[in-house]
PDB file of C-alpha atoms in Angstrom:
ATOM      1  CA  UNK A  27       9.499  -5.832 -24.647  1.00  0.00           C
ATOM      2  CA  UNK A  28       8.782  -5.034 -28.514  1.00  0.00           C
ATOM      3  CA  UNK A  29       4.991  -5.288 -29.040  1.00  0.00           C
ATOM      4  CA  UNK A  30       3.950  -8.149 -30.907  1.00  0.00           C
ATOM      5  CA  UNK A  31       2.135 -11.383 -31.447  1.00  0.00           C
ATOM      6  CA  UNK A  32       2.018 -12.946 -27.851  1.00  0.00           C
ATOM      7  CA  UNK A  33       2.933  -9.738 -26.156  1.00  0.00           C
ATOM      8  CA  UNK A  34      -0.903  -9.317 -25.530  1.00  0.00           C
ATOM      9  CA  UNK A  35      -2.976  -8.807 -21.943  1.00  0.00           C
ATOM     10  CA  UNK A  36      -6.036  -8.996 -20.883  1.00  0.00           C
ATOM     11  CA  UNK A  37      -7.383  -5.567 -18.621  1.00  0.00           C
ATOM     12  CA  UNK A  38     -10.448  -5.683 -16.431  1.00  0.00           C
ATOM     13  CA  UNK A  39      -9.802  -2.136 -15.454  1.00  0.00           C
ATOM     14  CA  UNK A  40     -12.648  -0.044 -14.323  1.00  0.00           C
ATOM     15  CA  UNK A  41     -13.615   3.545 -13.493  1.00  0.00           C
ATOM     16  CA  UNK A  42     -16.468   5.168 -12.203  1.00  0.00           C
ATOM     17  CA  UNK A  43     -16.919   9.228 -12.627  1.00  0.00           C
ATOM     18  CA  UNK A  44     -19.562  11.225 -10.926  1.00  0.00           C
ATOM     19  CA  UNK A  45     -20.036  14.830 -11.932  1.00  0.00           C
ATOM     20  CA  UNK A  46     -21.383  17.600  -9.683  1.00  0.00           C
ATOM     21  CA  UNK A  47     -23.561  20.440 -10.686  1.00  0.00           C
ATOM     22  CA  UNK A  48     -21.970  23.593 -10.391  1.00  0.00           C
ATOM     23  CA  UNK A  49     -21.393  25.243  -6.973  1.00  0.00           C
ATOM     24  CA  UNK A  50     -22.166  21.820  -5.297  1.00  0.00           C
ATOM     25  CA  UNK A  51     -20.652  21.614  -2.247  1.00  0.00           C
ATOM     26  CA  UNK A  52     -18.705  18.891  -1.614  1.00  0.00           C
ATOM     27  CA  UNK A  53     -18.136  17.812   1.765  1.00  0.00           C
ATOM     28  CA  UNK A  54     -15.606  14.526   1.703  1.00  0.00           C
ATOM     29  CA  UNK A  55     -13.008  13.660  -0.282  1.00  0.00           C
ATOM     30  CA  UNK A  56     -11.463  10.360  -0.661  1.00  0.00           C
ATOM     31  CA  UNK A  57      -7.473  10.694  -0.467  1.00  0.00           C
ATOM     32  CA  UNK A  58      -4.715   8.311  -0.079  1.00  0.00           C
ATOM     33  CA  UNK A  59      -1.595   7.949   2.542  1.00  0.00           C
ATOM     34  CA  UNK A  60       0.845   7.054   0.460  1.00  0.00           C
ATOM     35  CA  UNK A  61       3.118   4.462   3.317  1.00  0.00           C
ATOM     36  CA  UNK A  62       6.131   4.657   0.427  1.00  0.00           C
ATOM     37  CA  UNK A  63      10.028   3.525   1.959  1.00  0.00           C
ATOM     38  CA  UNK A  64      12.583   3.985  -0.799  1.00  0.00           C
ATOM     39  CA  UNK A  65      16.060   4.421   1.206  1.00  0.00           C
ATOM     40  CA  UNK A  66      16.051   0.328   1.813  1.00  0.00           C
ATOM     41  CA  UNK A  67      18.710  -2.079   1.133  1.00  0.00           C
ATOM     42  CA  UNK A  68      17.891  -5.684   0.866  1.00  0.00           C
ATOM     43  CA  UNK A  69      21.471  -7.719   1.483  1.00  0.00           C
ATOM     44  CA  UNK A  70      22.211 -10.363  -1.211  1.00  0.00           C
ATOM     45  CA  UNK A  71      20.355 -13.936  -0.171  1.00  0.00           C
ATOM     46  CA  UNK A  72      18.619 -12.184   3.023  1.00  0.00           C
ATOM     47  CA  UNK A  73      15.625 -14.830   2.951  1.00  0.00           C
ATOM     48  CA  UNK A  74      13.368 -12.096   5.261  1.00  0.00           C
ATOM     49  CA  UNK A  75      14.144  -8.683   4.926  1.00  0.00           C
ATOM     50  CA  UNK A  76      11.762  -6.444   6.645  1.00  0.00           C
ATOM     51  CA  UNK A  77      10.191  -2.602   5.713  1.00  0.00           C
ATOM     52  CA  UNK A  78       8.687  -0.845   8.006  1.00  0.00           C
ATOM     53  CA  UNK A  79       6.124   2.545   7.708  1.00  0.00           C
ATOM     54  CA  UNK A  80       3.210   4.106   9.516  1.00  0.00           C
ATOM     55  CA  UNK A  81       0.737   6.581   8.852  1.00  0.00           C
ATOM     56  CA  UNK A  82      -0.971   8.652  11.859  1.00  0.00           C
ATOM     57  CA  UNK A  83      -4.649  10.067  10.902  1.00  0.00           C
ATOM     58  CA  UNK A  84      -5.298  13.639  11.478  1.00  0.00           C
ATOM     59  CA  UNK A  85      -8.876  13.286  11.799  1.00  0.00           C
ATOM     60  CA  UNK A  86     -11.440  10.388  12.241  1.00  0.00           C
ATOM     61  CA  UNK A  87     -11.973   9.090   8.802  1.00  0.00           C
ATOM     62  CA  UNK A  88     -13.218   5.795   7.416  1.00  0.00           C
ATOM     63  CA  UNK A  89     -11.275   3.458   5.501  1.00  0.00           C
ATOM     64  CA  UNK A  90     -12.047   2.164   2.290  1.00  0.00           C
ATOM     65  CA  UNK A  91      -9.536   0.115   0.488  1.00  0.00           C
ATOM     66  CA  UNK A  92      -5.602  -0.819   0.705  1.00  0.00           C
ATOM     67  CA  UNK A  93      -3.412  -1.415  -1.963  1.00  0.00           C
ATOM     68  CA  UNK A  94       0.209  -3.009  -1.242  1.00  0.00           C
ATOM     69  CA  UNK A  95       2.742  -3.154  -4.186  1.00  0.00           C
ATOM     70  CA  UNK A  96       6.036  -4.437  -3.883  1.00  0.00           C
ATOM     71  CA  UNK A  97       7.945  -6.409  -6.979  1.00  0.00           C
ATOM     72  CA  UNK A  98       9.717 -10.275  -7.318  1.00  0.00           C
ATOM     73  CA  UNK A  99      11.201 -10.390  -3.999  1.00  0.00           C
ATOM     74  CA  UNK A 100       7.712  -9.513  -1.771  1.00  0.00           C
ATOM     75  CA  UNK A 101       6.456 -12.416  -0.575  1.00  0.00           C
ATOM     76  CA  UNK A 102       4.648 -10.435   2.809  1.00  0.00           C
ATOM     77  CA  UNK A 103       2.467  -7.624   3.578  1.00  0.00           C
ATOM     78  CA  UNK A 104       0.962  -6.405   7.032  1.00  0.00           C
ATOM     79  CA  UNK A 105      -1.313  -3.252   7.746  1.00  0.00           C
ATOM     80  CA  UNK A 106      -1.573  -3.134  11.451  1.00  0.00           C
ATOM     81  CA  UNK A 107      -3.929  -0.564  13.513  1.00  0.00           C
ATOM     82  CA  UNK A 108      -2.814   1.255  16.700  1.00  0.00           C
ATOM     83  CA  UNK A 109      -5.892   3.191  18.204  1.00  0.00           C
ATOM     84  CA  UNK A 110      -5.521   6.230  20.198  1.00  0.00           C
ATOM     85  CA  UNK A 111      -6.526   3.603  23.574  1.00  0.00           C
ATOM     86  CA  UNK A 112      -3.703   1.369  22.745  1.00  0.00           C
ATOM     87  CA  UNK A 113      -5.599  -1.372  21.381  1.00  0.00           C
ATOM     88  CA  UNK A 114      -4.265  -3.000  18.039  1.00  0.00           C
ATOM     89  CA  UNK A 115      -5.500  -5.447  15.284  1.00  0.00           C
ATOM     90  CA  UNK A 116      -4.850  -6.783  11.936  1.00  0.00           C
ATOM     91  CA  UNK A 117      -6.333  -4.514   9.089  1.00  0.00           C
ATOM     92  CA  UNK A 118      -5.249  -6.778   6.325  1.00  0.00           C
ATOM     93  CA  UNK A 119      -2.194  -9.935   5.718  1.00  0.00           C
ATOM     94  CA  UNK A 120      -1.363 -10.922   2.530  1.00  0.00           C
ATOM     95  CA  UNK A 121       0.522 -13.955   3.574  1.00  0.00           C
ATOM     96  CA  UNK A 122       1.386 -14.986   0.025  1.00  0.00           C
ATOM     97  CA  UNK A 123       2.070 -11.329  -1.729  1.00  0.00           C
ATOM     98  CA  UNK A 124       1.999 -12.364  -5.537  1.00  0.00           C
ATOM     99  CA  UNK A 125       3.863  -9.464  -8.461  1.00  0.00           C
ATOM    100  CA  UNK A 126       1.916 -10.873 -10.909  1.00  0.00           C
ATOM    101  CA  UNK A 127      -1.912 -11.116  -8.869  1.00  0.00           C
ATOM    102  CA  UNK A 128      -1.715  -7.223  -7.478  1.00  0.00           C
ATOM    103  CA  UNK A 129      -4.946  -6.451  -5.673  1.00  0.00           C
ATOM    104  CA  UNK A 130      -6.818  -3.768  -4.242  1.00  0.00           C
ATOM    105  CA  UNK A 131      -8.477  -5.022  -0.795  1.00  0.00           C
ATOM    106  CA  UNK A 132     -11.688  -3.066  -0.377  1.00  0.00           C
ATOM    107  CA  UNK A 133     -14.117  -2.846   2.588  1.00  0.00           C
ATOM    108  CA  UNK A 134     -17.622  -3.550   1.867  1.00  0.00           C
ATOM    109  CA  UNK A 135     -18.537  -1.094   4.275  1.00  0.00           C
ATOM    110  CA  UNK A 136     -15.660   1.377   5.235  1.00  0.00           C
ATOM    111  CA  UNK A 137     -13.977   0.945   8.053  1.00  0.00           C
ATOM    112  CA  UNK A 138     -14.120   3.698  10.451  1.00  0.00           C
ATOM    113  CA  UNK A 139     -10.945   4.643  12.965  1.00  0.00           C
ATOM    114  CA  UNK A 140     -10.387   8.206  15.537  1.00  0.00           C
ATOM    115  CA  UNK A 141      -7.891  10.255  14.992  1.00  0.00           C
ATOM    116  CA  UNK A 142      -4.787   9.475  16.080  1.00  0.00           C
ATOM    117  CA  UNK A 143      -4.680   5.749  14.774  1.00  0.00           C
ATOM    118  CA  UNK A 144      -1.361   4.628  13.447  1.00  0.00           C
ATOM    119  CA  UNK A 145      -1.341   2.636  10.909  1.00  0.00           C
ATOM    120  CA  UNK A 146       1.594   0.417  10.110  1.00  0.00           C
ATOM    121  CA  UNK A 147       2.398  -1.437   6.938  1.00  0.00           C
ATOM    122  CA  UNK A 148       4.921  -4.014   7.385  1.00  0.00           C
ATOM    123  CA  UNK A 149       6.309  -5.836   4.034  1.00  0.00           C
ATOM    124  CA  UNK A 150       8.597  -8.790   4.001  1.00  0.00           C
ATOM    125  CA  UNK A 151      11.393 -10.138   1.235  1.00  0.00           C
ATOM    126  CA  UNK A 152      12.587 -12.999   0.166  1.00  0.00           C
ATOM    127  CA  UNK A 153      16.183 -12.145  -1.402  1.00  0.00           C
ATOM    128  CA  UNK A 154      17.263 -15.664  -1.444  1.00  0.00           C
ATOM    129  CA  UNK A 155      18.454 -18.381  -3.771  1.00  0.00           C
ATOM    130  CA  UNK A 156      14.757 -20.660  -1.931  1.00  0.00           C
ATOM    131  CA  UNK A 157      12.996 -17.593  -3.921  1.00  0.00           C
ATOM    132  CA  UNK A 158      11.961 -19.034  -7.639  1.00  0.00           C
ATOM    133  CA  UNK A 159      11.060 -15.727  -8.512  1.00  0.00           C
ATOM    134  CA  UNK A 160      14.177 -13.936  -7.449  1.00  0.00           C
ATOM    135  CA  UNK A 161      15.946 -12.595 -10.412  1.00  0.00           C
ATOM    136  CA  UNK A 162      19.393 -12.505  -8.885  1.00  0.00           C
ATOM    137  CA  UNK A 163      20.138 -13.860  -5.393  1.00  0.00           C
ATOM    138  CA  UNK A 164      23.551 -12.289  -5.267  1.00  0.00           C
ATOM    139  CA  UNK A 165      22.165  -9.112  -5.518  1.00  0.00           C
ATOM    140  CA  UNK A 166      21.999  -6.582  -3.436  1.00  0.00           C
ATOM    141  CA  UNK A 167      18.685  -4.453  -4.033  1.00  0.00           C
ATOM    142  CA  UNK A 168      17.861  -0.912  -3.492  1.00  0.00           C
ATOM    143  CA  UNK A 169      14.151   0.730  -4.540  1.00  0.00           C
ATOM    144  CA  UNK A 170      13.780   1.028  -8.079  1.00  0.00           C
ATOM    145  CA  UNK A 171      10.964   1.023 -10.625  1.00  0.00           C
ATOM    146  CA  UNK A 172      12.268  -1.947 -12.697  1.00  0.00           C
ATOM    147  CA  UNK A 173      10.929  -5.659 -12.156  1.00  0.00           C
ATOM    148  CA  UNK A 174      13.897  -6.475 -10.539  1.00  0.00           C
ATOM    149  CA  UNK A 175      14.202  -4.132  -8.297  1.00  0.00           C
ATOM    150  CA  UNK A 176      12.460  -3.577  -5.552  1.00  0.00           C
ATOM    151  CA  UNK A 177       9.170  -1.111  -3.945  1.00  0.00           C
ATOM    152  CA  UNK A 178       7.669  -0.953  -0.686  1.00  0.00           C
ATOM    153  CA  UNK A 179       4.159   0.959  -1.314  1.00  0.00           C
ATOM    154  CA  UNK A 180       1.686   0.634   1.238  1.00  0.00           C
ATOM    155  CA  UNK A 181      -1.615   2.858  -0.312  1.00  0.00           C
ATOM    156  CA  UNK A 182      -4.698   3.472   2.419  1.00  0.00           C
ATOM    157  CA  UNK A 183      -8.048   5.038   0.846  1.00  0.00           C
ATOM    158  CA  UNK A 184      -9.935   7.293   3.123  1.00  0.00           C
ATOM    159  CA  UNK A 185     -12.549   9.612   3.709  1.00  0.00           C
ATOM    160  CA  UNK A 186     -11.940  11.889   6.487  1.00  0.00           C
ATOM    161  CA  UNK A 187     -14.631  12.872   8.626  1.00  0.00           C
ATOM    162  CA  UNK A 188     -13.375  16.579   8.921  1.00  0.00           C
ATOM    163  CA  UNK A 189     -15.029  18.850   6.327  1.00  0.00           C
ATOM    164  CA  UNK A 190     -13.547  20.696   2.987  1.00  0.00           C
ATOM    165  CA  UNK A 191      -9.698  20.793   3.377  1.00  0.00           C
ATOM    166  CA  UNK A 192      -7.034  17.883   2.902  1.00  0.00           C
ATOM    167  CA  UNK A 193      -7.195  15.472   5.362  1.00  0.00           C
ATOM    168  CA  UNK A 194      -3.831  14.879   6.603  1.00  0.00           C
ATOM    169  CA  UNK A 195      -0.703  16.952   6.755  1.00  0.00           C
ATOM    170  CA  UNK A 196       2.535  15.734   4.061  1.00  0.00           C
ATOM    171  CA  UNK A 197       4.377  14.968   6.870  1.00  0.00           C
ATOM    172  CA  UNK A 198       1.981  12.783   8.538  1.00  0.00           C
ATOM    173  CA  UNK A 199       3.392   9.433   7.384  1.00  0.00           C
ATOM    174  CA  UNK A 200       6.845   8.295   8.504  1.00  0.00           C
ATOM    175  CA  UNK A 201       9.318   6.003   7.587  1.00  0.00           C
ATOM    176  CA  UNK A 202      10.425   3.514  10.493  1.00  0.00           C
ATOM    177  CA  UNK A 203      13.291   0.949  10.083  1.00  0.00           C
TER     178      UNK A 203
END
């Protein structure tokens, strides 16, 4: 839109920067798995389409925050744990996924998991006519950066407990249908 009278928003953004001295050495890093599907098709008035992705960490790291993003036809998001043992629990549901309230979910202390835990990040869409917010239930929709297209980004914070070096490989994450 044209900027203008009305076109206006408030931003509570925030940013904290610490600076090292010289030389320090710095022992953890926070990085992100980006769980990011882009070869999806939602059908034309599918009422729950479902996206799949996981994430497998390399090391035992600690979780801090989670940030799911998907556009007008999200109405779900899941991040699901699978430890090492088999065991499995609910990281974070966002029964009621909301375009225009985005959040970033944040521990208040980190959450710590082994190595080998898979995380998967589920999201759900509503591509039907019941779907006030759908901008055109007889379209199919692909990925896409517009509005009314759609995204399936899943982002996990986390500081690994290995030292220096990245914490995961690229190829670490993988899509799953």
């Amino acid at each position: 839109k044209e900027p203008g009278p009305g076109t206006g928003v408030w931003d509570r953004s925030k940013i904290g920067v610490k600076f090292y001295p010289r030389g320090a050495e710095i022992r953890r890093r926070l990085q992100a798995a980006l769980l990011d599907t882009t070869d999806f098709e939602i059908p034309a008035g599918d009422p729950a389409y479902v996206v799949r992705n996981e994430f497998t960490f390399a090391h035992d790291s600690k979780i801090v925050h989670y940030l799911p993003h998907m556009h007008l036809r999200g109405v779900s998001a899941l991040y699901e744990a699978e430890y090492p043992d088999g065991t499995r629990e609910t990281l974070l549901r966002v029964p009621r996924y909301d375009f225009y309230w985005q959040h970033t979910y944040q521990y208040i202390e980190p959450k710590a998991v082994p190595a080998g835990t898979v995380v998967r990040f589920t999201t759900v869409y509503d591509n039907s006519a019941g779907n006030p917010r759908n901008p055109d239930p007889a379209a199919t929709v692909h990925w896409g950066e517009r509005s009314d297209d759609e995204m399936s980004v899943g982002k996990v914070w986390f500081i690994s407990d290995a030292e220096g070096g990245p914490v995961a490989e690229d190829d670490s994450s993988r899509i799953v249908h």
